[in-house]
Amino acid sequence: MGVTNLWQILEPVRQPVSLSSLKGKTLAVDLSLWVCEAQTVKKMIGVVTKPHLRSMQAESC
């Protein structure tokens, strides 16, 4: 699922920015993949406290 080699395709136009340069701006994040992955979080219910947050934290690091 997704675009094969997306990061390699985008590499020539990549422009790293500092977090401070984003201050006061709106940043959009596509969470659709996380929503799909969250379906597997149901398996963690009763085993892990707040599994939805654990899943999001793991993906963002």
PDB file of N, CA and C in Angstrom:
ATOM      1  N   MET A   1       0.843  -1.171   0.000  1.00  0.00           N
ATOM      2  CA  MET A   1       0.000   0.000   0.000  1.00  0.00           C
ATOM      3  C   MET A   1       0.888   1.233   0.000  1.00  0.00           C
ATOM      4  N   GLY A   2       0.492   2.260  -0.721  1.00  0.00           N
ATOM      5  CA  GLY A   2       1.276   3.470  -0.777  1.00  0.00           C
ATOM      6  C   GLY A   2       2.103   3.550  -2.049  1.00  0.00           C
ATOM      7  N   VAL A   3       2.943   4.569  -2.126  1.00  0.00           N
ATOM      8  CA  VAL A   3       3.785   4.790  -3.295  1.00  0.00           C
ATOM      9  C   VAL A   3       5.126   4.113  -3.069  1.00  0.00           C
ATOM     10  N   THR A   4       5.479   3.195  -3.955  1.00  0.00           N
ATOM     11  CA  THR A   4       6.761   2.506  -3.849  1.00  0.00           C
ATOM     12  C   THR A   4       7.894   3.515  -4.016  1.00  0.00           C
ATOM     13  N   ASN A   5       8.869   3.454  -3.113  1.00  0.00           N
ATOM     14  CA  ASN A   5      10.058   4.331  -3.148  1.00  0.00           C
ATOM     15  C   ASN A   5       9.712   5.813  -3.021  1.00  0.00           C
ATOM     16  N   LEU A   6       8.663   6.132  -2.283  1.00  0.00           N
ATOM     17  CA  LEU A   6       8.231   7.529  -2.157  1.00  0.00           C
ATOM     18  C   LEU A   6       9.348   8.433  -1.662  1.00  0.00           C
ATOM     19  N   TRP A   7      10.049   8.025  -0.619  1.00  0.00           N
ATOM     20  CA  TRP A   7      11.094   8.885  -0.055  1.00  0.00           C
ATOM     21  C   TRP A   7      12.226   9.106  -1.049  1.00  0.00           C
ATOM     22  N   GLN A   8      12.551   8.122  -1.846  1.00  0.00           N
ATOM     23  CA  GLN A   8      13.590   8.277  -2.876  1.00  0.00           C
ATOM     24  C   GLN A   8      13.122   9.233  -3.970  1.00  0.00           C
ATOM     25  N   ILE A   9      11.862   9.165  -4.321  1.00  0.00           N
ATOM     26  CA  ILE A   9      11.295  10.057  -5.334  1.00  0.00           C
ATOM     27  C   ILE A   9      11.326  11.505  -4.850  1.00  0.00           C
ATOM     28  N   LEU A  10      11.025  11.715  -3.572  1.00  0.00           N
ATOM     29  CA  LEU A  10      10.955  13.073  -3.019  1.00  0.00           C
ATOM     30  C   LEU A  10      12.315  13.646  -2.633  1.00  0.00           C
ATOM     31  N   GLU A  11      13.333  12.818  -2.537  1.00  0.00           N
ATOM     32  CA  GLU A  11      14.659  13.256  -2.074  1.00  0.00           C
ATOM     33  C   GLU A  11      15.181  14.501  -2.808  1.00  0.00           C
ATOM     34  N   PRO A  12      15.078  14.615  -4.119  1.00  0.00           N
ATOM     35  CA  PRO A  12      15.623  15.791  -4.812  1.00  0.00           C
ATOM     36  C   PRO A  12      14.974  17.116  -4.413  1.00  0.00           C
ATOM     37  N   VAL A  13      13.763  17.088  -3.901  1.00  0.00           N
ATOM     38  CA  VAL A  13      13.073  18.329  -3.533  1.00  0.00           C
ATOM     39  C   VAL A  13      12.930  18.501  -2.021  1.00  0.00           C
ATOM     40  N   ARG A  14      13.606  17.645  -1.260  1.00  0.00           N
ATOM     41  CA  ARG A  14      13.526  17.700   0.207  1.00  0.00           C
ATOM     42  C   ARG A  14      14.102  19.016   0.717  1.00  0.00           C
ATOM     43  N   GLN A  15      13.427  19.607   1.689  1.00  0.00           N
ATOM     44  CA  GLN A  15      13.875  20.846   2.316  1.00  0.00           C
ATOM     45  C   GLN A  15      13.691  20.734   3.821  1.00  0.00           C
ATOM     46  N   PRO A  16      14.725  20.279   4.535  1.00  0.00           N
ATOM     47  CA  PRO A  16      14.607  20.179   5.996  1.00  0.00           C
ATOM     48  C   PRO A  16      14.340  21.562   6.609  1.00  0.00           C
ATOM     49  N   VAL A  17      13.488  21.606   7.624  1.00  0.00           N
ATOM     50  CA  VAL A  17      13.194  22.852   8.332  1.00  0.00           C
ATOM     51  C   VAL A  17      13.275  22.595   9.833  1.00  0.00           C
ATOM     52  N   SER A  18      13.578  23.620  10.575  1.00  0.00           N
ATOM     53  CA  SER A  18      13.625  23.488  12.030  1.00  0.00           C
ATOM     54  C   SER A  18      12.208  23.583  12.583  1.00  0.00           C
ATOM     55  N   LEU A  19      12.004  22.972  13.736  1.00  0.00           N
ATOM     56  CA  LEU A  19      10.681  23.058  14.365  1.00  0.00           C
ATOM     57  C   LEU A  19      10.324  24.499  14.692  1.00  0.00           C
ATOM     58  N   SER A  20      11.312  25.292  15.085  1.00  0.00           N
ATOM     59  CA  SER A  20      11.028  26.683  15.456  1.00  0.00           C
ATOM     60  C   SER A  20      10.514  27.489  14.258  1.00  0.00           C
ATOM     61  N   SER A  21      10.901  27.114  13.031  1.00  0.00           N
ATOM     62  CA  SER A  21      10.415  27.841  11.854  1.00  0.00           C
ATOM     63  C   SER A  21       8.934  27.562  11.583  1.00  0.00           C
ATOM     64  N   LEU A  22       8.384  26.553  12.232  1.00  0.00           N
ATOM     65  CA  LEU A  22       6.970  26.214  12.052  1.00  0.00           C
ATOM     66  C   LEU A  22       6.067  26.903  13.075  1.00  0.00           C
ATOM     67  N   LYS A  23       6.669  27.640  14.001  1.00  0.00           N
ATOM     68  CA  LYS A  23       5.889  28.309  15.042  1.00  0.00           C
ATOM     69  C   LYS A  23       4.849  29.242  14.410  1.00  0.00           C
ATOM     70  N   GLY A  24       3.617  29.112  14.880  1.00  0.00           N
ATOM     71  CA  GLY A  24       2.531  29.955  14.391  1.00  0.00           C
ATOM     72  C   GLY A  24       1.898  29.455  13.100  1.00  0.00           C
ATOM     73  N   LYS A  25       2.397  28.338  12.584  1.00  0.00           N
ATOM     74  CA  LYS A  25       1.854  27.786  11.348  1.00  0.00           C
ATOM     75  C   LYS A  25       1.010  26.556  11.664  1.00  0.00           C
ATOM     76  N   THR A  26       0.139  26.212  10.752  1.00  0.00           N
ATOM     77  CA  THR A  26      -0.684  25.019  10.901  1.00  0.00           C
ATOM     78  C   THR A  26      -0.014  23.874  10.161  1.00  0.00           C
ATOM     79  N   LEU A  27       0.107  22.755  10.830  1.00  0.00           N
ATOM     80  CA  LEU A  27       0.742  21.578  10.248  1.00  0.00           C
ATOM     81  C   LEU A  27      -0.293  20.464  10.151  1.00  0.00           C
ATOM     82  N   ALA A  28      -0.445  19.890   8.983  1.00  0.00           N
ATOM     83  CA  ALA A  28      -1.397  18.792   8.783  1.00  0.00           C
ATOM     84  C   ALA A  28      -0.643  17.471   8.743  1.00  0.00           C
ATOM     85  N   VAL A  29      -1.203  16.463   9.385  1.00  0.00           N
ATOM     86  CA  VAL A  29      -0.600  15.134   9.405  1.00  0.00           C
ATOM     87  C   VAL A  29      -1.653  14.129   8.969  1.00  0.00           C
ATOM     88  N   ASP A  30      -1.309  13.318   7.984  1.00  0.00           N
ATOM     89  CA  ASP A  30      -2.230  12.288   7.502  1.00  0.00           C
ATOM     90  C   ASP A  30      -2.128  11.087   8.429  1.00  0.00           C
ATOM     91  N   LEU A  31      -3.171  10.845   9.195  1.00  0.00           N
ATOM     92  CA  LEU A  31      -3.173   9.751  10.165  1.00  0.00           C
ATOM     93  C   LEU A  31      -3.900   8.515   9.665  1.00  0.00           C
ATOM     94  N   SER A  32      -4.226   8.463   8.380  1.00  0.00           N
ATOM     95  CA  SER A  32      -5.019   7.340   7.878  1.00  0.00           C
ATOM     96  C   SER A  32      -4.325   5.999   8.102  1.00  0.00           C
ATOM     97  N   LEU A  33      -3.007   5.958   7.928  1.00  0.00           N
ATOM     98  CA  LEU A  33      -2.287   4.708   8.164  1.00  0.00           C
ATOM     99  C   LEU A  33      -2.382   4.317   9.632  1.00  0.00           C
ATOM    100  N   TRP A  34      -2.254   5.304  10.530  1.00  0.00           N
ATOM    101  CA  TRP A  34      -2.340   5.014  11.963  1.00  0.00           C
ATOM    102  C   TRP A  34      -3.726   4.502  12.328  1.00  0.00           C
ATOM    103  N   VAL A  35      -4.749   5.036  11.673  1.00  0.00           N
ATOM    104  CA  VAL A  35      -6.109   4.572  11.954  1.00  0.00           C
ATOM    105  C   VAL A  35      -6.231   3.097  11.579  1.00  0.00           C
ATOM    106  N   CYS A  36      -5.675   2.731  10.430  1.00  0.00           N
ATOM    107  CA  CYS A  36      -5.709   1.320  10.013  1.00  0.00           C
ATOM    108  C   CYS A  36      -4.922   0.452  10.985  1.00  0.00           C
ATOM    109  N   GLU A  37      -3.747   0.925  11.384  1.00  0.00           N
ATOM    110  CA  GLU A  37      -2.928   0.156  12.314  1.00  0.00           C
ATOM    111  C   GLU A  37      -3.585   0.051  13.683  1.00  0.00           C
ATOM    112  N   ALA A  38      -4.382   1.055  14.019  1.00  0.00           N
ATOM    113  CA  ALA A  38      -5.045   1.050  15.323  1.00  0.00           C
ATOM    114  C   ALA A  38      -6.032  -0.102  15.445  1.00  0.00           C
ATOM    115  N   GLN A  39      -6.463  -0.633  14.318  1.00  0.00           N
ATOM    116  CA  GLN A  39      -7.374  -1.772  14.365  1.00  0.00           C
ATOM    117  C   GLN A  39      -6.710  -2.955  15.065  1.00  0.00           C
ATOM    118  N   THR A  40      -5.386  -3.069  14.933  1.00  0.00           N
ATOM    119  CA  THR A  40      -4.665  -4.159  15.600  1.00  0.00           C
ATOM    120  C   THR A  40      -4.479  -3.877  17.084  1.00  0.00           C
ATOM    121  N   VAL A  41      -4.694  -2.622  17.467  1.00  0.00           N
ATOM    122  CA  VAL A  41      -4.560  -2.236  18.873  1.00  0.00           C
ATOM    123  C   VAL A  41      -5.592  -2.966  19.725  1.00  0.00           C
ATOM    124  N   LYS A  42      -6.701  -3.340  19.118  1.00  0.00           N
ATOM    125  CA  LYS A  42      -7.750  -4.044  19.857  1.00  0.00           C
ATOM    126  C   LYS A  42      -7.202  -5.290  20.534  1.00  0.00           C
ATOM    127  N   LYS A  43      -6.167  -5.885  19.934  1.00  0.00           N
ATOM    128  CA  LYS A  43      -5.559  -7.080  20.512  1.00  0.00           C
ATOM    129  C   LYS A  43      -4.851  -6.765  21.830  1.00  0.00           C
ATOM    130  N   MET A  44      -4.460  -5.498  22.018  1.00  0.00           N
ATOM    131  CA  MET A  44      -3.722  -5.108  23.218  1.00  0.00           C
ATOM    132  C   MET A  44      -4.631  -4.749  24.386  1.00  0.00           C
ATOM    133  N   ILE A  45      -5.915  -4.591  24.127  1.00  0.00           N
ATOM    134  CA  ILE A  45      -6.839  -4.189  25.186  1.00  0.00           C
ATOM    135  C   ILE A  45      -6.802  -5.211  26.316  1.00  0.00           C
ATOM    136  N   GLY A  46      -6.636  -4.712  27.521  1.00  0.00           N
ATOM    137  CA  GLY A  46      -6.527  -5.571  28.692  1.00  0.00           C
ATOM    138  C   GLY A  46      -5.094  -5.956  29.002  1.00  0.00           C
ATOM    139  N   VAL A  47      -4.199  -5.766  28.029  1.00  0.00           N
ATOM    140  CA  VAL A  47      -2.784  -6.102  28.212  1.00  0.00           C
ATOM    141  C   VAL A  47      -1.963  -4.829  28.408  1.00  0.00           C
ATOM    142  N   VAL A  48      -2.324  -3.784  27.671  1.00  0.00           N
ATOM    143  CA  VAL A  48      -1.589  -2.523  27.691  1.00  0.00           C
ATOM    144  C   VAL A  48      -2.551  -1.405  28.083  1.00  0.00           C
ATOM    145  N   THR A  49      -2.115  -0.515  28.971  1.00  0.00           N
ATOM    146  CA  THR A  49      -2.922   0.642  29.337  1.00  0.00           C
ATOM    147  C   THR A  49      -2.892   1.646  28.190  1.00  0.00           C
ATOM    148  N   LYS A  50      -4.026   2.116  27.748  1.00  0.00           N
ATOM    149  CA  LYS A  50      -4.177   3.091  26.667  1.00  0.00           C
ATOM    150  C   LYS A  50      -3.417   2.664  25.407  1.00  0.00           C
ATOM    151  N   PRO A  51      -3.773   1.534  24.817  1.00  0.00           N
ATOM    152  CA  PRO A  51      -3.045   1.029  23.653  1.00  0.00           C
ATOM    153  C   PRO A  51      -3.052   1.972  22.454  1.00  0.00           C
ATOM    154  N   HIS A  52      -4.117   2.779  22.302  1.00  0.00           N
ATOM    155  CA  HIS A  52      -4.173   3.716  21.180  1.00  0.00           C
ATOM    156  C   HIS A  52      -3.069   4.759  21.278  1.00  0.00           C
ATOM    157  N   LEU A  53      -2.776   5.213  22.499  1.00  0.00           N
ATOM    158  CA  LEU A  53      -1.703   6.186  22.683  1.00  0.00           C
ATOM    159  C   LEU A  53      -0.341   5.535  22.503  1.00  0.00           C
ATOM    160  N   ARG A  54      -0.220   4.306  22.946  1.00  0.00           N
ATOM    161  CA  ARG A  54       1.047   3.596  22.779  1.00  0.00           C
ATOM    162  C   ARG A  54       1.359   3.420  21.290  1.00  0.00           C
ATOM    163  N   SER A  55       0.358   3.082  20.505  1.00  0.00           N
ATOM    164  CA  SER A  55       0.548   2.904  19.068  1.00  0.00           C
ATOM    165  C   SER A  55       0.980   4.208  18.414  1.00  0.00           C
ATOM    166  N   MET A  56       0.321   5.318  18.751  1.00  0.00           N
ATOM    167  CA  MET A  56       0.667   6.609  18.174  1.00  0.00           C
ATOM    168  C   MET A  56       2.074   7.028  18.571  1.00  0.00           C
ATOM    169  N   GLN A  57       2.434   6.818  19.831  1.00  0.00           N
ATOM    170  CA  GLN A  57       3.773   7.182  20.300  1.00  0.00           C
ATOM    171  C   GLN A  57       4.829   6.369  19.574  1.00  0.00           C
ATOM    172  N   ALA A  58       4.597   5.110  19.370  1.00  0.00           N
ATOM    173  CA  ALA A  58       5.568   4.247  18.697  1.00  0.00           C
ATOM    174  C   ALA A  58       5.778   4.681  17.255  1.00  0.00           C
ATOM    175  N   GLU A  59       4.727   5.119  16.594  1.00  0.00           N
ATOM    176  CA  GLU A  59       4.832   5.541  15.199  1.00  0.00           C
ATOM    177  C   GLU A  59       5.509   6.894  15.060  1.00  0.00           C
ATOM    178  N   SER A  60       5.417   7.742  16.057  1.00  0.00           N
ATOM    179  CA  SER A  60       5.956   9.094  15.933  1.00  0.00           C
ATOM    180  C   SER A  60       7.418   9.201  16.316  1.00  0.00           C
ATOM    181  N   CYS A  61       7.987   8.157  16.846  1.00  0.00           N
ATOM    182  CA  CYS A  61       9.399   8.195  17.255  1.00  0.00           C
ATOM    183  C   CYS A  61      10.308   7.617  16.205  1.00  0.00           C
TER     184      CYS A  61
END
